Short mmCIF file of C-alpha atoms in Angstrom, two decimals:
data_model
loop_
_atom_site.label_atom_id
_atom_site.label_comp_id
_atom_site.label_asym_id
_atom_site.label_seq_id
_atom_site.Cartn_x
_atom_site.Cartn_y
_atom_site.Cartn_z
CA MET D 29 -7.04 -9.79 149.59
CA THR D 30 -3.90 -11.79 148.78
CA MET D 31 -1.14 -9.99 146.90
CA ILE D 32 1.43 -11.89 144.85
CA GLN D 33 4.79 -10.14 144.81
CA CYS D 34 7.88 -10.48 142.61
CA ILE D 35 10.96 -9.61 144.67
CA SER D 36 13.70 -8.47 142.30
CA PRO D 37 17.08 -10.17 142.74
CA VAL D 38 18.74 -7.00 141.44
CA ASP D 39 18.21 -5.01 144.64
CA GLY D 40 15.69 -6.90 146.78
CA SER D 41 12.86 -4.48 146.01
CA VAL D 42 9.28 -5.37 145.12
CA PHE D 43 9.39 -5.14 141.34
CA ALA D 44 5.79 -6.12 140.64
CA GLU D 45 2.69 -7.23 142.47
CA ARG D 46 -0.75 -8.43 141.46
CA GLU D 47 -3.84 -9.39 143.40
CA ALA D 48 -4.48 -13.12 143.49
CA MET D 49 -7.79 -14.04 141.90
CA SER D 50 -10.55 -15.46 144.05
CA LEU D 51 -11.73 -18.97 143.26
CA GLU D 52 -14.96 -17.48 141.94
CA ALA D 53 -13.12 -15.14 139.56
CA ALA D 54 -10.77 -17.91 138.44
CA ASN D 55 -13.70 -20.24 137.73
CA ALA D 56 -15.31 -17.51 135.64
CA ALA D 57 -12.10 -17.01 133.62
CA VAL D 58 -11.82 -20.75 132.93
CA ALA D 59 -15.50 -20.89 132.00
CA ARG D 60 -14.96 -18.15 129.41
CA ALA D 61 -12.07 -20.12 127.94
CA ARG D 62 -14.18 -23.28 127.77
CA LYS D 63 -17.05 -21.45 126.11
CA ALA D 64 -14.66 -20.01 123.49
CA GLN D 65 -12.92 -23.30 122.69
CA LYS D 66 -15.34 -24.87 120.21
CA ALA D 67 -15.53 -21.77 118.03
CA TRP D 68 -11.72 -21.45 118.11
CA ALA D 69 -11.31 -25.11 117.08
CA ARG D 70 -13.70 -24.62 114.16
CA ARG D 71 -11.46 -21.99 112.65
CA PRO D 72 -9.23 -23.32 109.86
CA LEU D 73 -5.93 -24.69 111.13
CA GLU D 74 -3.88 -22.31 108.99
CA GLU D 75 -5.78 -19.35 110.42
CA ARG D 76 -4.98 -20.47 113.97
CA VAL D 77 -1.33 -21.01 113.06
CA GLN D 78 -0.99 -17.58 111.51
CA LEU D 79 -2.62 -15.86 114.48
CA VAL D 80 -0.16 -17.56 116.84
CA LEU D 81 2.74 -16.42 114.65
CA LYS D 82 1.35 -12.89 114.70
CA GLY D 83 1.33 -13.09 118.50
CA VAL D 84 4.97 -14.19 118.44
CA ALA D 85 5.83 -11.28 116.16
CA ARG D 86 4.01 -8.85 118.44
CA LEU D 87 6.02 -10.04 121.43
CA ASN D 88 9.21 -9.47 119.42
CA GLU D 89 8.13 -5.87 118.98
CA MET D 90 8.10 -5.53 122.78
CA SER D 91 11.78 -6.43 123.24
CA ASP D 92 12.72 -3.02 124.67
CA GLU D 93 10.33 -3.73 127.54
CA VAL D 94 10.71 -7.51 127.80
CA VAL D 95 14.50 -7.73 128.14
CA PRO D 96 15.02 -5.31 131.07
CA GLU D 97 11.84 -6.62 132.66
CA LEU D 98 13.36 -10.12 132.71
CA ALA D 99 16.56 -8.74 134.22
CA TRP D 100 14.59 -7.11 137.02
CA MET D 101 12.43 -10.16 137.67
CA MET D 102 14.91 -13.05 137.49
CA GLY D 103 18.37 -11.59 136.99
CA ARG D 104 19.39 -12.55 133.45
CA PRO D 105 21.82 -9.95 132.01
CA VAL D 106 20.36 -7.68 129.34
CA ARG D 107 23.38 -8.37 127.10
CA TYR D 108 21.82 -11.73 126.19
CA GLY D 109 18.72 -10.13 124.70
CA GLY D 110 16.02 -12.12 126.45
CA GLU D 111 14.80 -15.44 125.02
CA TYR D 112 13.81 -14.45 121.53
CA LYS D 113 16.07 -16.82 119.62
CA GLY D 114 14.66 -19.98 121.17
CA PHE D 115 11.17 -18.52 121.49
CA ASN D 116 11.02 -17.75 117.77
CA GLU D 117 12.74 -20.98 116.69
CA ARG D 118 10.27 -23.14 118.58
CA SER D 119 7.23 -21.18 117.46
CA ASN D 120 8.24 -21.23 113.80
CA TYR D 121 9.06 -24.93 113.85
CA VAL D 122 5.77 -26.08 115.38
CA ALA D 123 3.96 -23.84 112.90
CA SER D 124 5.79 -25.54 110.03
CA ILE D 125 4.74 -29.06 111.12
CA ALA D 126 1.24 -28.34 112.43
CA ALA D 127 -0.61 -29.45 109.29
CA ASP D 128 1.26 -32.76 109.03
CA ALA D 129 1.22 -33.42 112.78
CA LEU D 130 -2.53 -32.91 112.98
CA ALA D 131 -3.44 -34.55 109.66
CA PRO D 132 -5.88 -37.49 109.82
CA LEU D 133 -4.42 -40.97 109.62
CA VAL D 134 -6.42 -42.49 106.79
CA ILE D 135 -6.78 -46.25 107.04
CA GLU D 136 -9.27 -46.78 104.23
CA ASN D 137 -11.20 -44.65 101.79
CA SER D 138 -12.96 -47.06 99.47
CA GLY D 139 -16.38 -47.53 98.00
CA SER D 140 -17.36 -49.47 101.10
CA PHE D 141 -15.72 -47.67 104.03
CA GLU D 142 -14.06 -44.55 105.29
CA ARG D 143 -11.83 -45.34 108.25
CA ARG D 144 -9.57 -42.72 109.77
CA ILE D 145 -8.12 -41.36 113.00
CA GLU D 146 -8.34 -37.62 113.54
CA ARG D 147 -6.62 -35.47 116.16
CA GLU D 148 -9.07 -33.53 118.32
CA PRO D 149 -8.10 -30.80 120.81
CA HIS D 150 -8.41 -31.69 124.48
CA GLY D 151 -10.35 -28.52 125.29
CA VAL D 152 -8.88 -26.18 127.90
CA VAL D 153 -5.13 -26.50 128.50
CA PHE D 154 -3.64 -25.14 131.73
CA VAL D 155 0.01 -24.04 131.50
CA ILE D 156 1.83 -23.53 134.80
CA ALA D 157 5.07 -21.93 133.67
CA PRO D 158 8.41 -21.55 135.50
CA TRP D 159 10.60 -18.52 136.07
CA ASN D 160 13.98 -19.69 134.73
CA TYR D 161 13.13 -19.45 131.00
CA PRO D 162 9.65 -18.02 131.34
CA TYR D 163 8.95 -17.32 127.67
CA MET D 164 10.61 -20.33 126.06
CA THR D 165 9.17 -22.90 128.45
CA ALA D 166 5.69 -21.42 128.12
CA ILE D 167 5.72 -21.30 124.32
CA ASN D 168 6.59 -25.02 124.17
CA THR D 169 2.99 -25.70 125.11
CA VAL D 170 1.16 -22.46 124.35
CA ALA D 171 1.95 -22.37 120.63
CA PRO D 172 1.06 -25.97 119.68
CA ALA D 173 -1.91 -26.03 122.06
CA LEU D 174 -3.49 -22.97 120.42
CA MET D 175 -2.63 -24.17 116.93
CA ALA D 176 -4.29 -27.52 117.67
CA GLY D 177 -7.56 -25.80 118.64
CA ASN D 178 -7.33 -25.74 122.42
CA THR D 179 -7.87 -22.65 124.50
CA VAL D 180 -5.10 -21.91 127.00
CA VAL D 181 -5.09 -20.62 130.56
CA ILE D 182 -1.63 -19.61 131.75
CA LYS D 183 -0.38 -19.10 135.30
CA HIS D 184 3.17 -17.90 135.64
CA ALA D 185 5.63 -18.32 138.49
CA THR D 186 5.68 -15.54 141.08
CA GLN D 187 9.31 -14.72 140.24
CA THR D 188 8.31 -13.85 136.65
CA LEU D 189 4.90 -12.53 137.55
CA LEU D 190 4.44 -10.30 134.51
CA VAL D 191 5.34 -12.80 131.77
CA GLY D 192 1.93 -14.46 131.39
CA GLU D 193 0.26 -11.06 131.34
CA ARG D 194 2.64 -9.82 128.66
CA LEU D 195 2.32 -12.97 126.53
CA VAL D 196 -1.45 -12.76 126.55
CA ARG D 197 -1.34 -9.04 125.78
CA ALA D 198 0.88 -9.66 122.75
CA PHE D 199 -1.29 -12.48 121.40
CA VAL D 200 -4.56 -10.63 121.94
CA GLU D 201 -3.19 -7.50 120.31
CA ALA D 202 -2.23 -9.73 117.35
CA GLY D 203 -5.82 -10.91 116.93
CA ILE D 204 -6.32 -13.98 119.13
CA PRO D 205 -9.65 -13.62 120.99
CA ASP D 206 -9.13 -12.66 124.62
CA ASP D 207 -11.06 -15.69 125.92
CA VAL D 208 -8.92 -18.08 123.87
CA PHE D 209 -5.68 -17.22 125.70
CA VAL D 210 -6.17 -16.17 129.32
CA ASN D 211 -3.71 -15.14 132.02
CA VAL D 212 -4.51 -15.77 135.67
CA PHE D 213 -2.82 -14.77 138.94
CA LEU D 214 -3.40 -17.57 141.44
CA ASP D 215 -2.18 -18.69 144.83
CA HIS D 216 -1.39 -22.36 145.41
CA ALA D 217 -4.69 -23.17 147.12
CA THR D 218 -6.80 -21.76 144.29
CA THR D 219 -4.62 -23.49 141.69
CA SER D 220 -5.10 -26.85 143.42
CA ALA D 221 -8.83 -26.27 143.80
CA LEU D 222 -9.26 -25.56 140.09
CA ILE D 223 -7.31 -28.66 139.12
CA ALA D 224 -9.15 -30.88 141.61
CA ALA D 225 -12.50 -29.63 140.28
CA GLY D 226 -11.64 -30.94 136.81
CA SER D 227 -11.52 -27.45 135.31
CA PHE D 228 -8.88 -28.42 132.75
CA ASN D 229 -8.54 -31.14 130.13
CA PHE D 230 -4.74 -31.05 130.05
CA ILE D 231 -2.23 -29.57 132.49
CA ASN D 232 1.38 -28.77 131.68
CA PHE D 233 3.66 -27.99 134.62
CA THR D 234 7.36 -27.14 134.65
CA GLY D 235 8.92 -26.85 138.08
CA SER D 236 10.08 -28.80 141.10
CA VAL D 237 9.51 -32.47 141.83
CA GLU D 238 7.42 -31.58 144.85
CA GLY D 239 5.42 -29.17 142.72
CA GLY D 240 4.79 -31.98 140.24
CA ARG D 241 3.63 -34.27 143.00
CA SER D 242 1.18 -31.64 144.24
CA ILE D 243 -0.20 -31.28 140.70
CA GLU D 244 -0.65 -35.05 140.43
CA ARG D 245 -2.39 -35.19 143.80
CA ALA D 246 -4.76 -32.38 142.86
CA ALA D 247 -5.52 -33.97 139.48
CA ALA D 248 -6.14 -37.45 140.91
CA SER D 249 -9.46 -38.90 139.68
CA THR D 250 -10.08 -36.03 137.26
CA PHE D 251 -8.58 -37.97 134.32
CA ALA D 252 -6.96 -34.79 133.03
CA GLY D 253 -3.83 -35.36 130.95
CA LEU D 254 -0.58 -34.27 132.54
CA GLY D 255 2.76 -33.12 131.15
CA LEU D 256 5.39 -32.72 133.87
CA GLU D 257 8.96 -31.45 133.49
CA LEU D 258 10.49 -31.49 136.94
CA GLY D 259 14.00 -31.71 138.41
CA GLY D 260 17.29 -32.50 136.72
CA LYS D 261 20.92 -33.37 137.40
CA ASP D 262 22.20 -33.61 133.86
CA PRO D 263 25.61 -35.24 133.31
CA GLY D 264 28.37 -34.69 130.79
CA TYR D 265 30.88 -37.41 129.88
CA VAL D 266 34.15 -36.42 128.20
CA MET D 267 35.82 -39.40 126.54
CA GLU D 268 39.50 -39.76 125.72
CA ASP D 269 38.94 -38.85 122.02
CA ALA D 270 36.91 -35.70 122.73
CA ASP D 271 37.67 -32.25 121.34
CA LEU D 272 38.88 -30.87 124.66
CA ASP D 273 38.48 -27.16 124.00
CA ALA D 274 35.01 -27.60 122.52
CA ALA D 275 33.97 -29.76 125.47
CA VAL D 276 35.18 -27.19 127.99
CA ASP D 277 33.50 -24.32 126.20
CA THR D 278 30.13 -26.05 125.80
CA LEU D 279 29.96 -27.83 129.15
CA MET D 280 31.05 -24.83 131.19
CA ASP D 281 28.54 -22.65 129.38
CA GLY D 282 25.91 -25.31 129.98
CA ALA D 283 26.78 -25.40 133.67
CA THR D 284 26.79 -21.67 134.34
CA TYR D 285 24.73 -19.77 131.74
CA ASN D 286 21.65 -18.11 133.24
CA SER D 287 23.44 -18.51 136.60
CA GLY D 288 23.04 -22.27 136.18
CA GLN D 289 19.26 -21.96 136.31
CA CYS D 290 18.46 -24.17 133.34
CA CYS D 291 16.35 -27.32 133.31
CA CYS D 292 18.92 -29.07 131.11
CA GLY D 293 21.99 -27.33 132.54
CA ILE D 294 25.09 -29.46 133.12
CA GLU D 295 25.42 -30.20 136.85
CA ARG D 296 28.04 -32.99 136.94
CA ILE D 297 30.84 -33.95 134.58
CA TYR D 298 32.79 -37.21 134.25
CA VAL D 299 36.10 -36.96 132.41
CA HIS D 300 38.36 -39.76 131.18
CA GLU D 301 41.53 -39.86 133.28
CA SER D 302 43.72 -39.05 130.26
CA LEU D 303 42.03 -35.63 129.82
CA TYR D 304 41.00 -34.93 133.39
CA ASP D 305 43.78 -32.57 134.51
CA ALA D 306 43.67 -30.49 131.33
CA PHE D 307 39.88 -30.35 131.39
CA VAL D 308 39.80 -29.13 134.98
CA GLU D 309 42.48 -26.49 134.39
CA LYS D 310 40.74 -25.12 131.29
CA SER D 311 37.33 -25.21 132.97
CA VAL D 312 38.47 -23.17 135.97
CA ALA D 313 40.04 -20.60 133.64
CA TRP D 314 36.86 -20.46 131.54
CA VAL D 315 34.56 -19.89 134.51
CA SER D 316 36.92 -17.37 136.09
CA ASN D 317 36.36 -14.99 133.17
CA TYR D 318 32.77 -14.20 134.12
CA LYS D 319 31.84 -10.69 135.20
CA LEU D 320 29.31 -10.99 138.02
CA GLY D 321 27.15 -7.93 138.52
CA ASN D 322 23.99 -5.97 137.94
CA PRO D 323 22.13 -7.59 135.02
CA LEU D 324 21.07 -4.18 133.70
CA ASP D 325 24.74 -3.37 133.02
CA PRO D 326 25.57 -4.45 129.44
CA GLU D 327 29.07 -5.46 130.59
CA THR D 328 27.70 -8.03 133.05
CA THR D 329 27.97 -11.63 131.88
CA LEU D 330 26.63 -13.34 135.03
CA GLY D 331 23.72 -11.85 136.92
CA PRO D 332 22.29 -12.68 140.33
CA MET D 333 20.31 -15.83 140.91
CA ALA D 334 16.58 -15.29 140.72
CA HIS D 335 16.11 -15.27 144.49
CA ARG D 336 18.43 -15.23 147.49
CA ARG D 337 17.00 -18.51 148.76
CA PHE D 338 18.07 -20.22 145.51
CA ALA D 339 21.60 -18.90 146.00
CA ALA D 340 21.55 -20.01 149.64
CA HIS D 341 20.75 -23.57 148.52
CA VAL D 342 23.78 -23.61 146.19
CA ARG D 343 26.06 -22.25 148.90
CA GLU D 344 24.82 -24.90 151.33
CA GLN D 345 25.46 -27.70 148.83
CA ILE D 346 28.98 -26.42 148.10
CA ALA D 347 29.80 -26.03 151.80
CA ALA D 348 28.57 -29.54 152.58
CA ALA D 349 30.66 -30.99 149.74
CA VAL D 350 33.77 -29.12 150.89
CA ALA D 351 33.19 -30.38 154.42
CA LYS D 352 33.27 -33.93 153.00
CA GLY D 353 36.57 -33.33 151.17
CA ALA D 354 35.69 -31.57 147.93
CA LYS D 355 37.88 -28.72 146.68
CA ALA D 356 36.49 -25.47 145.27
CA LEU D 357 38.91 -24.22 142.60
CA VAL D 358 37.57 -20.82 141.52
CA ASP D 359 39.17 -17.99 143.50
CA PRO D 360 36.60 -15.92 145.45
CA LYS D 361 38.87 -12.88 145.12
CA LEU D 362 37.90 -12.74 141.44
CA PHE D 363 34.26 -12.16 142.42
CA PRO D 364 34.00 -9.49 145.09
CA GLN D 365 30.44 -8.84 143.91
CA ASP D 366 29.33 -12.11 145.59
CA ASP D 367 27.26 -10.59 148.39
CA GLY D 368 26.15 -13.68 150.28
CA HIS D 369 22.62 -13.14 148.97
CA ALA D 370 21.36 -13.35 145.37
CA TYR D 371 24.69 -12.48 143.72
CA LEU D 372 26.60 -15.77 143.62
CA MET D 373 29.99 -16.46 142.05
CA PRO D 374 30.45 -19.50 139.78
CA GLN D 375 32.32 -22.49 141.14
CA VAL D 376 34.04 -25.69 139.99
CA LEU D 377 34.45 -28.53 142.48
CA VAL D 378 36.79 -31.52 142.27
CA ASP D 379 37.45 -34.43 144.64
CA VAL D 380 33.71 -34.93 144.64
CA ASP D 381 31.80 -38.21 144.80
CA HIS D 382 28.25 -39.47 144.90
CA SER D 383 28.07 -39.49 148.68
CA MET D 384 27.67 -35.72 148.36
CA SER D 385 24.33 -34.00 147.80
CA PHE D 386 26.17 -31.74 145.37
CA MET D 387 26.61 -34.67 142.95
CA ARG D 388 23.21 -36.26 143.46
CA ASP D 389 20.59 -33.59 144.19
CA GLU D 390 19.61 -30.73 141.92
CA THR D 391 21.79 -27.65 142.40
CA PHE D 392 20.26 -25.27 139.84
CA GLY D 393 23.07 -22.76 140.19
CA PRO D 394 26.40 -21.78 138.58
CA ALA D 395 28.41 -24.61 140.15
CA VAL D 396 29.53 -27.94 138.75
CA GLY D 397 31.40 -30.99 140.01
CA ILE D 398 34.02 -32.85 137.95
CA MET D 399 35.02 -36.49 138.52
CA LYS D 400 37.73 -38.62 136.93
CA VAL D 401 36.70 -41.95 135.32
CA LYS D 402 38.64 -44.83 133.81
CA ASN D 403 36.20 -46.12 131.19
CA ASP D 404 32.71 -46.08 129.72
CA GLU D 405 31.37 -48.58 132.24
CA GLU D 406 32.32 -46.41 135.19
CA ALA D 407 30.95 -43.28 133.52
CA LEU D 408 27.69 -45.03 132.62
CA ALA D 409 27.14 -46.23 136.19
CA LEU D 410 27.71 -42.73 137.53
CA MET D 411 25.49 -41.06 134.94
CA ASN D 412 22.64 -43.42 135.84
CA ASP D 413 23.18 -42.98 139.58
CA SER D 414 20.53 -40.26 139.79
CA GLN D 415 16.82 -39.98 140.43
CA TYR D 416 16.58 -37.63 137.44
CA GLY D 417 16.83 -38.06 133.68
CA LEU D 418 16.42 -35.12 131.30
CA THR D 419 19.56 -34.93 129.12
CA ALA D 420 23.06 -36.39 128.95
CA SER D 421 25.97 -34.87 127.00
CA LEU D 422 28.52 -37.25 125.46
CA TRP D 423 31.84 -36.02 124.05
CA THR D 424 33.53 -38.30 121.51
CA GLN D 425 34.45 -38.54 117.84
CA ASP D 426 32.60 -41.86 117.56
CA PRO D 427 28.83 -41.66 116.88
CA GLU D 428 28.44 -45.43 117.22
CA ARG D 429 29.99 -45.33 120.67
CA ALA D 430 27.73 -42.43 121.65
CA GLY D 431 24.70 -44.29 120.35
CA ARG D 432 25.66 -47.45 122.21
CA LEU D 433 26.11 -45.53 125.46
CA GLY D 434 23.01 -43.49 124.82
CA ARG D 435 20.85 -46.60 124.72
CA GLU D 436 22.06 -47.46 128.23
CA ILE D 437 21.63 -44.00 129.77
CA GLU D 438 18.38 -43.38 131.64
CA THR D 439 17.55 -40.01 130.13
CA GLY D 440 15.13 -38.19 127.85
CA THR D 441 17.69 -36.76 125.38
CA VAL D 442 21.18 -37.90 124.42
CA PHE D 443 23.51 -35.22 123.05
CA MET D 444 26.82 -35.83 121.32
CA ASN D 445 29.27 -32.91 121.24
CA ARG D 446 26.67 -30.41 122.40
CA ALA D 447 24.59 -29.69 125.49
CA ASP D 448 21.93 -27.47 126.99
CA TYR D 449 19.84 -27.11 123.83
CA LEU D 450 16.25 -27.88 123.00
CA ASP D 451 15.70 -29.01 119.42
CA PRO D 452 12.04 -28.31 118.56
CA ALA D 453 12.01 -31.15 116.01
CA LEU D 454 12.73 -33.65 118.78
CA CYS D 455 10.48 -34.56 121.68
CA TRP D 456 11.44 -32.81 124.92
CA THR D 457 10.87 -35.42 127.58
CA GLY D 458 12.29 -36.88 130.76
CA VAL D 459 12.33 -40.05 132.83
CA LYS D 460 12.35 -40.96 136.50
CA GLU D 461 11.72 -37.94 138.76
CA THR D 462 12.27 -35.54 135.87
CA GLY D 463 8.66 -36.23 134.97
CA ARG D 464 6.54 -37.59 132.15
CA GLY D 465 4.99 -36.62 128.86
CA GLY D 466 6.70 -34.69 126.13
CA SER D 467 6.49 -31.35 124.37
CA LEU D 468 7.38 -30.02 120.89
CA SER D 469 7.90 -32.19 117.78
CA VAL D 470 5.04 -34.17 116.27
CA ILE D 471 4.70 -35.98 119.58
CA GLY D 472 4.05 -32.69 121.36
CA PHE D 473 1.06 -32.05 119.10
CA HIS D 474 -0.20 -35.57 119.79
CA ASN D 475 0.05 -35.02 123.54
CA LEU D 476 -2.03 -31.84 123.22
CA THR D 477 -4.79 -33.62 121.29
CA ARG D 478 -6.66 -36.88 121.54
CA PRO D 479 -7.28 -39.47 118.85
CA LYS D 480 -10.81 -39.78 117.53
CA SER D 481 -11.70 -42.67 115.26
CA TYR D 482 -14.19 -42.58 112.38
CA HIS D 483 -15.57 -45.85 111.03
CA LEU D 484 -18.01 -44.96 108.28
CA LYS D 485 -19.76 -47.73 106.37
CA LYS D 486 -21.11 -46.53 103.05
CA VAL D 487 -24.50 -47.57 101.79
CA THR D 488 -24.17 -49.56 98.59
CA LYS D 489 -27.06 -50.04 96.17
#
């Protein structure tokens, strides 16, 4: 018997544990989902949409349990109220576009021919969800996949072990058949075996680059569709005409919120030399106002990282950068709660460069490096000097300039005067080692379905 345990970052205790399913039991669960799929797809689209929205509403009713549960599992302070804002916004948006996104593309409907392209569900969709935003990242795929007529099997990260179970409970209680949305507890070997056996028609994975590679290896020769959102090292660029205070507020929040554990968090910032000194001074002051502590305390604004090994990685990156000449500007005396384990103070580094891992490799913690640049060309070269490409945040009063730069940046999303936000009307996608595919928007629906062509010649008398 293999037990999967969630170790709470709050106090290092075992918060939850579940028995990992055997391969036989997992195969049976997937088989039930496959058997249920055709009947689910035959239901009217609007009925499927409304059932998903009822599941969303049911989860909202569980907030008194969900919010502290998240704090215990991955450390986000209860004062932020969980993930309901984004979770609801994304669910409601995809519901509003489902009919148009899935509507047939009619080429001809004449006395001689009917020619059209319809969107057909893939079948069984496997969602492997991460711990950092466990509800929002999951719903990006779960909601449109179910609406489109797929059945969904969800496996959640060990660190947020109970989220898949709770999501499925909410949706089933709202009326979705229990074989249409299925939660599984799996170890890595069983997960890989299921994928390699061709158990799924589409697999969505959010996690590390190495995790994505293992998914691709397991799926090789199965022809299953893949959506992969992997690592990131998202840049911000503050130009000489930027709103300085707004840039500091947004970029520092983007760098440190959720203890920096955000897929599209800001990890490196390039500032025009004319604003550099002021930007650094204001940024250090901004970050220094955090209250690090127990996430169950409503006064806490920065909780522990989700696991002590994640915090150790950030500390190692910072120490290596400092050893190469970087300067850490946030005073450790302001954060006596930093315990050398999961509780990690925020940090701003200057005198950094791209010879340092801190400026090139994913940090995924509440620490950010700031570099001075002379012009757009220098900033562009630095922004593109990365193996990742999820988002880039540009700060200027000139949309044409932002658009011109945006076309040269190797990234999935270009922001101007904002950061760290997922707009459900736009495709969420990445390039390079950030992955491939795309979720949400009309394109997200298209990725969760396949085109099927109808070429009907009418008999004429």
